[in-house]
PDB file of N, CA and C in Angstrom:
ATOM      1  N   MET A   1     -24.179  34.882 116.883  1.00 50.00           N
ATOM      2  CA  MET A   1     -25.505  34.328 117.006  1.00 50.00           C
ATOM      3  C   MET A   1     -26.535  35.257 116.381  1.00 50.00           C
ATOM      4  N   PHE A   2     -26.325  36.563 116.395  1.00 56.00           N
ATOM      5  CA  PHE A   2     -27.285  37.494 115.817  1.00 56.00           C
ATOM      6  C   PHE A   2     -27.450  37.209 114.337  1.00 56.00           C
ATOM      7  N   ASN A   3     -28.638  37.485 113.825  1.00 62.00           N
ATOM      8  CA  ASN A   3     -29.005  37.297 112.422  1.00 62.00           C
ATOM      9  C   ASN A   3     -29.120  35.835 112.019  1.00 62.00           C
ATOM     10  N   GLN A   4     -29.097  34.922 112.956  1.00 73.00           N
ATOM     11  CA  GLN A   4     -29.320  33.512 112.658  1.00 73.00           C
ATOM     12  C   GLN A   4     -30.814  33.223 112.797  1.00 73.00           C
ATOM     13  N   PRO A   5     -31.348  32.298 111.996  1.00 79.00           N
ATOM     14  CA  PRO A   5     -32.776  31.978 112.085  1.00 79.00           C
ATOM     15  C   PRO A   5     -33.148  31.472 113.476  1.00 79.00           C
ATOM     16  N   VAL A   6     -34.369  31.752 113.879  1.00 88.00           N
ATOM     17  CA  VAL A   6     -34.877  31.267 115.162  1.00 88.00           C
ATOM     18  C   VAL A   6     -36.115  30.425 114.872  1.00 88.00           C
ATOM     19  N   ASP A   7     -36.220  29.269 115.529  1.00 86.00           N
ATOM     20  CA  ASP A   7     -37.354  28.394 115.232  1.00 86.00           C
ATOM     21  C   ASP A   7     -37.960  27.725 116.467  1.00 86.00           C
ATOM     22  N   SER A   8     -37.699  28.282 117.649  1.00 93.00           N
ATOM     23  CA  SER A   8     -38.338  27.740 118.849  1.00 93.00           C
ATOM     24  C   SER A   8     -38.553  28.861 119.859  1.00 93.00           C
ATOM     25  N   ASN A   9     -39.546  28.664 120.727  1.00 93.00           N
ATOM     26  CA  ASN A   9     -39.812  29.680 121.740  1.00 93.00           C
ATOM     27  C   ASN A   9     -38.629  29.823 122.698  1.00 93.00           C
ATOM     28  N   ARG A  10     -38.017  28.720 123.066  1.00 95.00           N
ATOM     29  CA  ARG A  10     -36.881  28.786 123.989  1.00 95.00           C
ATOM     30  C   ARG A  10     -35.740  29.592 123.384  1.00 95.00           C
ATOM     31  N   GLU A  11     -35.405  29.306 122.135  1.00 95.00           N
ATOM     32  CA  GLU A  11     -34.317  30.023 121.475  1.00 95.00           C
ATOM     33  C   GLU A  11     -34.633  31.513 121.376  1.00 95.00           C
ATOM     34  N   LEU A  12     -35.872  31.838 121.017  1.00 96.00           N
ATOM     35  CA  LEU A  12     -36.270  33.239 120.924  1.00 96.00           C
ATOM     36  C   LEU A  12     -36.103  33.941 122.264  1.00 96.00           C
ATOM     37  N   LEU A  13     -36.596  33.331 123.334  1.00 97.00           N
ATOM     38  CA  LEU A  13     -36.536  33.960 124.653  1.00 97.00           C
ATOM     39  C   LEU A  13     -35.108  34.101 125.163  1.00 97.00           C
ATOM     40  N   VAL A  14     -34.268  33.106 124.918  1.00 97.00           N
ATOM     41  CA  VAL A  14     -32.864  33.182 125.342  1.00 97.00           C
ATOM     42  C   VAL A  14     -32.150  34.308 124.603  1.00 97.00           C
ATOM     43  N   ARG A  15     -32.340  34.364 123.306  1.00 96.00           N
ATOM     44  CA  ARG A  15     -31.676  35.399 122.511  1.00 96.00           C
ATOM     45  C   ARG A  15     -32.226  36.784 122.834  1.00 96.00           C
ATOM     46  N   TYR A  16     -33.534  36.883 123.092  1.00 97.00           N
ATOM     47  CA  TYR A  16     -34.128  38.162 123.477  1.00 97.00           C
ATOM     48  C   TYR A  16     -33.530  38.626 124.807  1.00 97.00           C
ATOM     49  N   SER A  17     -33.427  37.726 125.773  1.00 97.00           N
ATOM     50  CA  SER A  17     -32.888  38.106 127.085  1.00 97.00           C
ATOM     51  C   SER A  17     -31.405  38.460 127.012  1.00 97.00           C
ATOM     52  N   SER A  18     -30.736  38.029 125.943  1.00 97.00           N
ATOM     53  CA  SER A  18     -29.326  38.379 125.731  1.00 97.00           C
ATOM     54  C   SER A  18     -29.171  39.705 124.991  1.00 97.00           C
ATOM     55  N   GLY A  19     -30.296  40.338 124.648  1.00 97.00           N
ATOM     56  CA  GLY A  19     -30.245  41.651 124.019  1.00 97.00           C
ATOM     57  C   GLY A  19     -30.623  41.696 122.551  1.00 97.00           C
ATOM     58  N   GLU A  20     -30.787  40.542 121.930  1.00 97.00           N
ATOM     59  CA  GLU A  20     -31.171  40.525 120.518  1.00 97.00           C
ATOM     60  C   GLU A  20     -32.641  40.911 120.402  1.00 97.00           C
ATOM     61  N   ARG A  21     -32.979  41.703 119.387  1.00 97.00           N
ATOM     62  CA  ARG A  21     -34.361  42.143 119.204  1.00 97.00           C
ATOM     63  C   ARG A  21     -34.902  41.861 117.805  1.00 97.00           C
ATOM     64  N   VAL A  22     -34.069  41.571 116.834  1.00 97.00           N
ATOM     65  CA  VAL A  22     -34.507  41.407 115.448  1.00 97.00           C
ATOM     66  C   VAL A  22     -34.528  39.928 115.071  1.00 97.00           C
ATOM     67  N   PHE A  23     -35.740  39.443 114.751  1.00 97.00           N
ATOM     68  CA  PHE A  23     -35.939  38.043 114.383  1.00 97.00           C
ATOM     69  C   PHE A  23     -36.778  37.974 113.108  1.00 97.00           C
ATOM     70  N   LYS A  24     -36.353  38.675 112.096  1.00 96.00           N
ATOM     71  CA  LYS A  24     -37.098  38.743 110.836  1.00 96.00           C
ATOM     72  C   LYS A  24     -37.255  37.343 110.242  1.00 96.00           C
ATOM     73  N   GLY A  25     -38.495  37.029 109.843  1.00 96.00           N
ATOM     74  CA  GLY A  25     -38.776  35.755 109.194  1.00 96.00           C
ATOM     75  C   GLY A  25     -38.721  34.548 110.110  1.00 96.00           C
ATOM     76  N   ALA A  26     -38.770  34.759 111.420  1.00 96.00           N
ATOM     77  CA  ALA A  26     -38.712  33.638 112.363  1.00 96.00           C
ATOM     78  C   ALA A  26     -39.836  32.644 112.100  1.00 96.00           C
ATOM     79  N   SER A  27     -39.537  31.367 112.257  1.00 96.00           N
ATOM     80  CA  SER A  27     -40.508  30.296 112.055  1.00 96.00           C
ATOM     81  C   SER A  27     -40.985  29.818 113.424  1.00 96.00           C
ATOM     82  N   LEU A  28     -42.100  30.392 113.890  1.00 97.00           N
ATOM     83  CA  LEU A  28     -42.574  30.128 115.241  1.00 97.00           C
ATOM     84  C   LEU A  28     -44.017  29.638 115.262  1.00 97.00           C
ATOM     85  N   SER A  29     -44.397  28.909 114.258  1.00 97.00           N
ATOM     86  CA  SER A  29     -45.757  28.382 114.164  1.00 97.00           C
ATOM     87  C   SER A  29     -46.051  27.471 115.353  1.00 97.00           C
ATOM     88  N   GLY A  30     -47.167  27.747 116.042  1.00 97.00           N
ATOM     89  CA  GLY A  30     -47.615  26.901 117.135  1.00 97.00           C
ATOM     90  C   GLY A  30     -46.847  27.023 118.438  1.00 97.00           C
ATOM     91  N   VAL A  31     -45.921  27.968 118.547  1.00 97.00           N
ATOM     92  CA  VAL A  31     -45.127  28.073 119.774  1.00 97.00           C
ATOM     93  C   VAL A  31     -45.943  28.641 120.932  1.00 97.00           C
ATOM     94  N   ASN A  32     -45.523  28.331 122.147  1.00 98.00           N
ATOM     95  CA  ASN A  32     -46.156  28.859 123.347  1.00 98.00           C
ATOM     96  C   ASN A  32     -45.304  30.004 123.880  1.00 98.00           C
ATOM     97  N   LEU A  33     -45.828  31.217 123.717  1.00 98.00           N
ATOM     98  CA  LEU A  33     -45.168  32.407 124.252  1.00 98.00           C
ATOM     99  C   LEU A  33     -46.111  33.122 125.211  1.00 98.00           C
ATOM    100  N   GLN A  34     -46.957  32.334 125.864  1.00 98.00           N
ATOM    101  CA  GLN A  34     -47.923  32.901 126.801  1.00 98.00           C
ATOM    102  C   GLN A  34     -47.199  33.678 127.891  1.00 98.00           C
ATOM    103  N   GLY A  35     -47.584  34.955 128.072  1.00 98.00           N
ATOM    104  CA  GLY A  35     -47.012  35.798 129.113  1.00 98.00           C
ATOM    105  C   GLY A  35     -45.589  36.259 128.858  1.00 98.00           C
ATOM    106  N   ALA A  36     -45.052  35.990 127.679  1.00 98.00           N
ATOM    107  CA  ALA A  36     -43.659  36.361 127.379  1.00 98.00           C
ATOM    108  C   ALA A  36     -43.488  37.878 127.324  1.00 98.00           C
ATOM    109  N   TRP A  37     -42.335  38.353 127.752  1.00 98.00           N
ATOM    110  CA  TRP A  37     -41.980  39.766 127.711  1.00 98.00           C
ATOM    111  C   TRP A  37     -41.125  39.981 126.465  1.00 98.00           C
ATOM    112  N   LEU A  38     -41.741  40.558 125.414  1.00 98.00           N
ATOM    113  CA  LEU A  38     -41.056  40.759 124.135  1.00 98.00           C
ATOM    114  C   LEU A  38     -41.229  42.197 123.649  1.00 98.00           C
ATOM    115  N   GLU A  39     -41.168  43.122 124.574  1.00 98.00           N
ATOM    116  CA  GLU A  39     -41.330  44.534 124.229  1.00 98.00           C
ATOM    117  C   GLU A  39     -40.277  44.958 123.204  1.00 98.00           C
ATOM    118  N   ARG A  40     -40.733  45.676 122.177  1.00 98.00           N
ATOM    119  CA  ARG A  40     -39.894  46.222 121.095  1.00 98.00           C
ATOM    120  C   ARG A  40     -39.216  45.145 120.238  1.00 98.00           C
ATOM    121  N   VAL A  41     -39.713  43.931 120.272  1.00 98.00           N
ATOM    122  CA  VAL A  41     -39.159  42.873 119.429  1.00 98.00           C
ATOM    123  C   VAL A  41     -39.530  43.131 117.973  1.00 98.00           C
ATOM    124  N   SER A  42     -38.691  42.684 117.069  1.00 98.00           N
ATOM    125  CA  SER A  42     -38.979  42.781 115.641  1.00 98.00           C
ATOM    126  C   SER A  42     -39.187  41.374 115.093  1.00 98.00           C
ATOM    127  N   LEU A  43     -40.448  41.089 114.758  1.00 98.00           N
ATOM    128  CA  LEU A  43     -40.818  39.795 114.186  1.00 98.00           C
ATOM    129  C   LEU A  43     -41.429  40.020 112.806  1.00 98.00           C
ATOM    130  N   ILE A  44     -40.802  40.884 112.051  1.00 98.00           N
ATOM    131  CA  ILE A  44     -41.264  41.195 110.700  1.00 98.00           C
ATOM    132  C   ILE A  44     -41.240  39.914 109.864  1.00 98.00           C
ATOM    133  N   GLU A  45     -42.343  39.668 109.162  1.00 98.00           N
ATOM    134  CA  GLU A  45     -42.496  38.503 108.274  1.00 98.00           C
ATOM    135  C   GLU A  45     -42.361  37.163 109.001  1.00 98.00           C
ATOM    136  N   ALA A  46     -42.584  37.161 110.308  1.00 97.00           N
ATOM    137  CA  ALA A  46     -42.493  35.917 111.085  1.00 97.00           C
ATOM    138  C   ALA A  46     -43.730  35.051 110.879  1.00 97.00           C
ATOM    139  N   ASN A  47     -43.545  33.747 110.988  1.00 98.00           N
ATOM    140  CA  ASN A  47     -44.647  32.794 110.943  1.00 98.00           C
ATOM    141  C   ASN A  47     -45.049  32.510 112.388  1.00 98.00           C
ATOM    142  N   LEU A  48     -46.186  33.077 112.790  1.00 98.00           N
ATOM    143  CA  LEU A  48     -46.714  32.888 114.136  1.00 98.00           C
ATOM    144  C   LEU A  48     -48.100  32.242 114.085  1.00 98.00           C
ATOM    145  N   VAL A  49     -48.338  31.442 113.050  1.00 99.00           N
ATOM    146  CA  VAL A  49     -49.617  30.757 112.889  1.00 99.00           C
ATOM    147  C   VAL A  49     -49.861  29.872 114.114  1.00 99.00           C
ATOM    148  N   LYS A  50     -51.033  30.014 114.706  1.00 99.00           N
ATOM    149  CA  LYS A  50     -51.458  29.232 115.878  1.00 99.00           C
ATOM    150  C   LYS A  50     -50.551  29.412 117.095  1.00 99.00           C
ATOM    151  N   ALA A  51     -49.791  30.486 117.147  1.00 98.00           N
ATOM    152  CA  ALA A  51     -48.941  30.747 118.310  1.00 98.00           C
ATOM    153  C   ALA A  51     -49.802  31.151 119.502  1.00 98.00           C
ATOM    154  N   ASP A  52     -49.393  30.748 120.696  1.00 99.00           N
ATOM    155  CA  ASP A  52     -50.082  31.125 121.930  1.00 99.00           C
ATOM    156  C   ASP A  52     -49.365  32.347 122.497  1.00 99.00           C
ATOM    157  N   LEU A  53     -49.981  33.508 122.317  1.00 99.00           N
ATOM    158  CA  LEU A  53     -49.407  34.775 122.770  1.00 99.00           C
ATOM    159  C   LEU A  53     -50.285  35.415 123.843  1.00 99.00           C
ATOM    160  N   ARG A  54     -51.072  34.597 124.530  1.00 99.00           N
ATOM    161  CA  ARG A  54     -51.961  35.129 125.571  1.00 99.00           C
ATOM    162  C   ARG A  54     -51.161  35.888 126.623  1.00 99.00           C
ATOM    163  N   GLY A  55     -51.590  37.138 126.865  1.00 99.00           N
ATOM    164  CA  GLY A  55     -50.969  37.949 127.902  1.00 99.00           C
ATOM    165  C   GLY A  55     -49.548  38.381 127.615  1.00 99.00           C
ATOM    166  N   ALA A  56     -49.051  38.130 126.418  1.00 99.00           N
ATOM    167  CA  ALA A  56     -47.669  38.504 126.080  1.00 99.00           C
ATOM    168  C   ALA A  56     -47.522  40.021 125.999  1.00 99.00           C
ATOM    169  N   ASN A  57     -46.354  40.520 126.364  1.00 99.00           N
ATOM    170  CA  ASN A  57     -46.047  41.941 126.234  1.00 99.00           C
ATOM    171  C   ASN A  57     -45.346  42.143 124.900  1.00 99.00           C
ATOM    172  N   LEU A  58     -46.089  42.673 123.944  1.00 99.00           N
ATOM    173  CA  LEU A  58     -45.563  42.958 122.607  1.00 99.00           C
ATOM    174  C   LEU A  58     -45.661  44.458 122.327  1.00 99.00           C
ATOM    175  N   ARG A  59     -45.531  45.266 123.384  1.00 98.00           N
ATOM    176  CA  ARG A  59     -45.595  46.718 123.209  1.00 98.00           C
ATOM    177  C   ARG A  59     -44.502  47.175 122.247  1.00 98.00           C
ATOM    178  N   GLU A  60     -44.900  48.043 121.313  1.00 98.00           N
ATOM    179  CA  GLU A  60     -43.990  48.631 120.323  1.00 98.00           C
ATOM    180  C   GLU A  60     -43.269  47.576 119.480  1.00 98.00           C
ATOM    181  N   ALA A  61     -43.859  46.401 119.366  1.00 98.00           N
ATOM    182  CA  ALA A  61     -43.274  45.329 118.548  1.00 98.00           C
ATOM    183  C   ALA A  61     -43.472  45.622 117.068  1.00 98.00           C
ATOM    184  N   HIS A  62     -42.564  45.138 116.264  1.00 98.00           N
ATOM    185  CA  HIS A  62     -42.675  45.242 114.808  1.00 98.00           C
ATOM    186  C   HIS A  62     -43.122  43.883 114.288  1.00 98.00           C
ATOM    187  N   LEU A  63     -44.382  43.853 113.842  1.00 98.00           N
ATOM    188  CA  LEU A  63     -44.993  42.621 113.349  1.00 98.00           C
ATOM    189  C   LEU A  63     -45.468  42.804 111.908  1.00 98.00           C
ATOM    190  N   GLU A  64     -44.806  43.686 111.180  1.00 97.00           N
ATOM    191  CA  GLU A  64     -45.187  43.938 109.798  1.00 97.00           C
ATOM    192  C   GLU A  64     -45.121  42.642 108.986  1.00 97.00           C
ATOM    193  N   ARG A  65     -46.195  42.387 108.253  1.00 97.00           N
ATOM    194  CA  ARG A  65     -46.306  41.232 107.356  1.00 97.00           C
ATOM    195  C   ARG A  65     -46.155  39.894 108.085  1.00 97.00           C
ATOM    196  N   ALA A  66     -46.339  39.886 109.397  1.00 98.00           N
ATOM    197  CA  ALA A  66     -46.289  38.629 110.159  1.00 98.00           C
ATOM    198  C   ALA A  66     -47.562  37.832 109.908  1.00 98.00           C
ATOM    199  N   ASP A  67     -47.442  36.527 109.923  1.00 98.00           N
ATOM    200  CA  ASP A  67     -48.586  35.642 109.739  1.00 98.00           C
ATOM    201  C   ASP A  67     -49.061  35.189 111.114  1.00 98.00           C
ATOM    202  N   LEU A  68     -50.147  35.794 111.570  1.00 98.00           N
ATOM    203  CA  LEU A  68     -50.702  35.508 112.886  1.00 98.00           C
ATOM    204  C   LEU A  68     -52.056  34.798 112.778  1.00 98.00           C
ATOM    205  N   ARG A  69     -52.277  34.093 111.674  1.00 97.00           N
ATOM    206  CA  ARG A  69     -53.544  33.384 111.505  1.00 97.00           C
ATOM    207  C   ARG A  69     -53.758  32.391 112.650  1.00 97.00           C
ATOM    208  N   ASN A  70     -54.967  32.462 113.205  1.00 98.00           N
ATOM    209  CA  ASN A  70     -55.376  31.553 114.285  1.00 98.00           C
ATOM    210  C   ASN A  70     -54.491  31.624 115.524  1.00 98.00           C
ATOM    211  N   ALA A  71     -53.738  32.695 115.678  1.00 98.00           N
ATOM    212  CA  ALA A  71     -52.932  32.886 116.891  1.00 98.00           C
ATOM    213  C   ALA A  71     -53.853  33.302 118.037  1.00 98.00           C
ATOM    214  N   ASN A  72     -53.440  33.018 119.256  1.00 99.00           N
ATOM    215  CA  ASN A  72     -54.214  33.418 120.427  1.00 99.00           C
ATOM    216  C   ASN A  72     -53.526  34.616 121.068  1.00 99.00           C
ATOM    217  N   LEU A  73     -54.128  35.797 120.870  1.00 98.00           N
ATOM    218  CA  LEU A  73     -53.585  37.046 121.410  1.00 98.00           C
ATOM    219  C   LEU A  73     -54.444  37.567 122.557  1.00 98.00           C
ATOM    220  N   GLU A  74     -55.223  36.690 123.165  1.00 99.00           N
ATOM    221  CA  GLU A  74     -56.111  37.107 124.244  1.00 99.00           C
ATOM    222  C   GLU A  74     -55.324  37.801 125.355  1.00 99.00           C
ATOM    223  N   GLY A  75     -55.734  39.037 125.680  1.00 99.00           N
ATOM    224  CA  GLY A  75     -55.104  39.788 126.756  1.00 99.00           C
ATOM    225  C   GLY A  75     -53.687  40.254 126.471  1.00 99.00           C
ATOM    226  N   ALA A  76     -53.236  40.127 125.242  1.00 99.00           N
ATOM    227  CA  ALA A  76     -51.868  40.555 124.895  1.00 99.00           C
ATOM    228  C   ALA A  76     -51.771  42.078 124.886  1.00 99.00           C
ATOM    229  N   HIS A  77     -50.584  42.578 125.139  1.00 98.00           N
ATOM    230  CA  HIS A  77     -50.312  44.020 125.147  1.00 98.00           C
ATOM    231  C   HIS A  77     -49.567  44.371 123.868  1.00 98.00           C
ATOM    232  N   LEU A  78     -50.280  45.056 122.957  1.00 97.00           N
ATOM    233  CA  LEU A  78     -49.707  45.424 121.661  1.00 97.00           C
ATOM    234  C   LEU A  78     -49.721  46.937 121.467  1.00 97.00           C
ATOM    235  N   GLU A  79     -49.723  47.690 122.559  1.00 97.00           N
ATOM    236  CA  GLU A  79     -49.756  49.134 122.470  1.00 97.00           C
ATOM    237  C   GLU A  79     -48.574  49.640 121.647  1.00 97.00           C
ATOM    238  N   GLY A  80     -48.869  50.487 120.667  1.00 96.00           N
ATOM    239  CA  GLY A  80     -47.817  51.083 119.848  1.00 96.00           C
ATOM    240  C   GLY A  80     -47.140  50.127 118.885  1.00 96.00           C
ATOM    241  N   SER A  81     -47.687  48.945 118.715  1.00 97.00           N
ATOM    242  CA  SER A  81     -47.056  47.971 117.814  1.00 97.00           C
ATOM    243  C   SER A  81     -47.360  48.288 116.354  1.00 97.00           C
ATOM    244  N   HIS A  82     -46.573  47.707 115.474  1.00 96.00           N
ATOM    245  CA  HIS A  82     -46.700  47.920 114.029  1.00 96.00           C
ATOM    246  C   HIS A  82     -47.164  46.615 113.395  1.00 96.00           C
ATOM    247  N   LEU A  83     -48.382  46.640 112.843  1.00 95.00           N
ATOM    248  CA  LEU A  83     -48.976  45.429 112.275  1.00 95.00           C
ATOM    249  C   LEU A  83     -49.296  45.585 110.795  1.00 95.00           C
ATOM    250  N   GLU A  84     -48.648  46.525 110.117  1.00 95.00           N
ATOM    251  CA  GLU A  84     -48.939  46.760 108.709  1.00 95.00           C
ATOM    252  C   GLU A  84     -48.757  45.476 107.904  1.00 95.00           C
ATOM    253  N   GLY A  85     -49.798  45.090 107.183  1.00 94.00           N
ATOM    254  CA  GLY A  85     -49.736  43.910 106.330  1.00 94.00           C
ATOM    255  C   GLY A  85     -49.792  42.586 107.063  1.00 94.00           C
ATOM    256  N   ALA A  86     -49.970  42.607 108.390  1.00 95.00           N
ATOM    257  CA  ALA A  86     -50.046  41.359 109.159  1.00 95.00           C
ATOM    258  C   ALA A  86     -51.360  40.640 108.862  1.00 95.00           C
ATOM    259  N   ASN A  87     -51.329  39.319 108.908  1.00 96.00           N
ATOM    260  CA  ASN A  87     -52.523  38.509 108.684  1.00 96.00           C
ATOM    261  C   ASN A  87     -53.026  38.021 110.037  1.00 96.00           C
ATOM    262  N   LEU A  88     -54.181  38.550 110.455  1.00 95.00           N
ATOM    263  CA  LEU A  88     -54.774  38.192 111.739  1.00 95.00           C
ATOM    264  C   LEU A  88     -56.042  37.356 111.565  1.00 95.00           C
ATOM    265  N   GLU A  89     -56.205  36.748 110.416  1.00 95.00           N
ATOM    266  CA  GLU A  89     -57.398  35.956 110.131  1.00 95.00           C
ATOM    267  C   GLU A  89     -57.559  34.834 111.160  1.00 95.00           C
ATOM    268  N   GLY A  90     -58.713  34.803 111.805  1.00 97.00           N
ATOM    269  CA  GLY A  90     -59.019  33.755 112.773  1.00 97.00           C
ATOM    270  C   GLY A  90     -58.326  33.911 114.113  1.00 97.00           C
ATOM    271  N   ALA A  91     -57.564  34.976 114.307  1.00 97.00           N
ATOM    272  CA  ALA A  91     -56.849  35.176 115.574  1.00 97.00           C
ATOM    273  C   ALA A  91     -57.824  35.568 116.684  1.00 97.00           C
ATOM    274  N   ASN A  92     -57.548  35.119 117.895  1.00 98.00           N
ATOM    275  CA  ASN A  92     -58.338  35.502 119.061  1.00 98.00           C
ATOM    276  C   ASN A  92     -57.744  36.798 119.604  1.00 98.00           C
ATOM    277  N   LEU A  93     -58.509  37.897 119.475  1.00 96.00           N
ATOM    278  CA  LEU A  93     -58.039  39.212 119.905  1.00 96.00           C
ATOM    279  C   LEU A  93     -58.768  39.695 121.153  1.00 96.00           C
ATOM    280  N   GLU A  94     -59.511  38.811 121.794  1.00 97.00           N
ATOM    281  CA  GLU A  94     -60.304  39.196 122.957  1.00 97.00           C
ATOM    282  C   GLU A  94     -59.426  39.780 124.064  1.00 97.00           C
ATOM    283  N   GLY A  95     -59.751  41.004 124.473  1.00 97.00           N
ATOM    284  CA  GLY A  95     -59.043  41.653 125.564  1.00 97.00           C
ATOM    285  C   GLY A  95     -57.649  42.143 125.223  1.00 97.00           C
ATOM    286  N   ALA A  96     -57.223  41.999 123.980  1.00 97.00           N
ATOM    287  CA  ALA A  96     -55.895  42.494 123.580  1.00 97.00           C
ATOM    288  C   ALA A  96     -55.928  44.017 123.515  1.00 97.00           C
ATOM    289  N   ASN A  97     -54.843  44.662 123.896  1.00 96.00           N
ATOM    290  CA  ASN A  97     -54.765  46.124 123.896  1.00 96.00           C
ATOM    291  C   ASN A  97     -53.948  46.580 122.694  1.00 96.00           C
ATOM    292  N   PHE A  98     -54.619  47.268 121.769  1.00 94.00           N
ATOM    293  CA  PHE A  98     -53.988  47.766 120.549  1.00 94.00           C
ATOM    294  C   PHE A  98     -53.892  49.288 120.542  1.00 94.00           C
ATOM    295  N   ASP A  99     -53.993  49.944 121.698  1.00 94.00           N
ATOM    296  CA  ASP A  99     -53.955  51.405 121.737  1.00 94.00           C
ATOM    297  C   ASP A  99     -52.698  51.932 121.057  1.00 94.00           C
ATOM    298  N   GLY A 100     -52.892  52.837 120.103  1.00 93.00           N
ATOM    299  CA  GLY A 100     -51.768  53.452 119.408  1.00 93.00           C
ATOM    300  C   GLY A 100     -51.064  52.557 118.413  1.00 93.00           C
ATOM    301  N   ALA A 101     -51.582  51.351 118.221  1.00 94.00           N
ATOM    302  CA  ALA A 101     -50.960  50.422 117.266  1.00 94.00           C
ATOM    303  C   ALA A 101     -51.308  50.829 115.841  1.00 94.00           C
ATOM    304  N   ILE A 102     -50.437  50.485 114.918  1.00 90.00           N
ATOM    305  CA  ILE A 102     -50.718  50.684 113.503  1.00 90.00           C
ATOM    306  C   ILE A 102     -51.306  49.378 112.992  1.00 90.00           C
ATOM    307  N   ARG A 103     -52.549  49.442 112.567  1.00 85.00           N
ATOM    308  CA  ARG A 103     -53.293  48.258 112.140  1.00 85.00           C
ATOM    309  C   ARG A 103     -52.770  47.706 110.822  1.00 85.00           C
ATOM    310  N   PRO A 104     -53.201  46.498 110.462  1.00 84.00           N
ATOM    311  CA  PRO A 104     -52.780  45.912 109.184  1.00 84.00           C
ATOM    312  C   PRO A 104     -53.081  46.790 107.976  1.00 84.00           C
ATOM    313  N   ASN A 105     -54.131  47.618 108.060  1.00 81.00           N
ATOM    314  CA  ASN A 105     -54.467  48.501 106.943  1.00 81.00           C
ATOM    315  C   ASN A 105     -53.708  49.825 106.996  1.00 81.00           C
ATOM    316  N   GLY A 106     -52.811  49.996 107.957  1.00 74.00           N
ATOM    317  CA  GLY A 106     -51.991  51.197 108.052  1.00 74.00           C
ATOM    318  C   GLY A 106     -52.572  52.304 108.905  1.00 74.00           C
ATOM    319  N   ARG A 107     -53.765  52.124 109.442  1.00 70.00           N
ATOM    320  CA  ARG A 107     -54.390  53.153 110.277  1.00 70.00           C
ATOM    321  C   ARG A 107     -53.977  52.981 111.732  1.00 70.00           C
ATOM    322  N   VAL A 108     -53.959  54.114 112.443  1.00 64.00           N
ATOM    323  CA  VAL A 108     -53.535  54.120 113.848  1.00 64.00           C
ATOM    324  C   VAL A 108     -54.750  54.077 114.774  1.00 64.00           C
ATOM    325  N   ARG A 109     -54.505  53.669 116.002  1.00 56.00           N
ATOM    326  CA  ARG A 109     -55.488  53.644 117.095  1.00 56.00           C
ATOM    327  C   ARG A 109     -56.529  52.575 116.926  1.00 56.00           C
ATOM    328  N   TRP A 110     -56.166  51.426 117.180  1.00 51.00           N
ATOM    329  CA  TRP A 110     -57.049  50.270 117.145  1.00 51.00           C
ATOM    330  C   TRP A 110     -57.608  50.058 118.544  1.00 51.00           C
ATOM    331  N   ARG A 111     -58.893  49.942 118.651  1.00 53.00           N
ATOM    332  CA  ARG A 111     -59.498  49.666 119.963  1.00 53.00           C
ATOM    333  C   ARG A 111     -60.364  48.461 119.882  1.00 53.00           C
TER     334      ARG A 111
END
């Protein structure tokens, strides 16, 4: 099952709970992952356009080059996450914690 494409929130959560952490290029546009526990997940180059990530735990997540346009990250935990090259255009970042995260421009400590 590892290294197979993932295209739904249910599939992602089931595979994550089974120990899988790498979901490069996942197609998760518009999915509801509100409050999901995805610490240290790798969603490099994932499509998360309009995804609901409110309150999600994405600590130390790898989101390099992920498309997060218009995603809802309100109150999400992104401490220590990697967002180099990520597209956050139109995303709701209200109350999200980016302490120690690497921003899309490569700089550390986003507040």
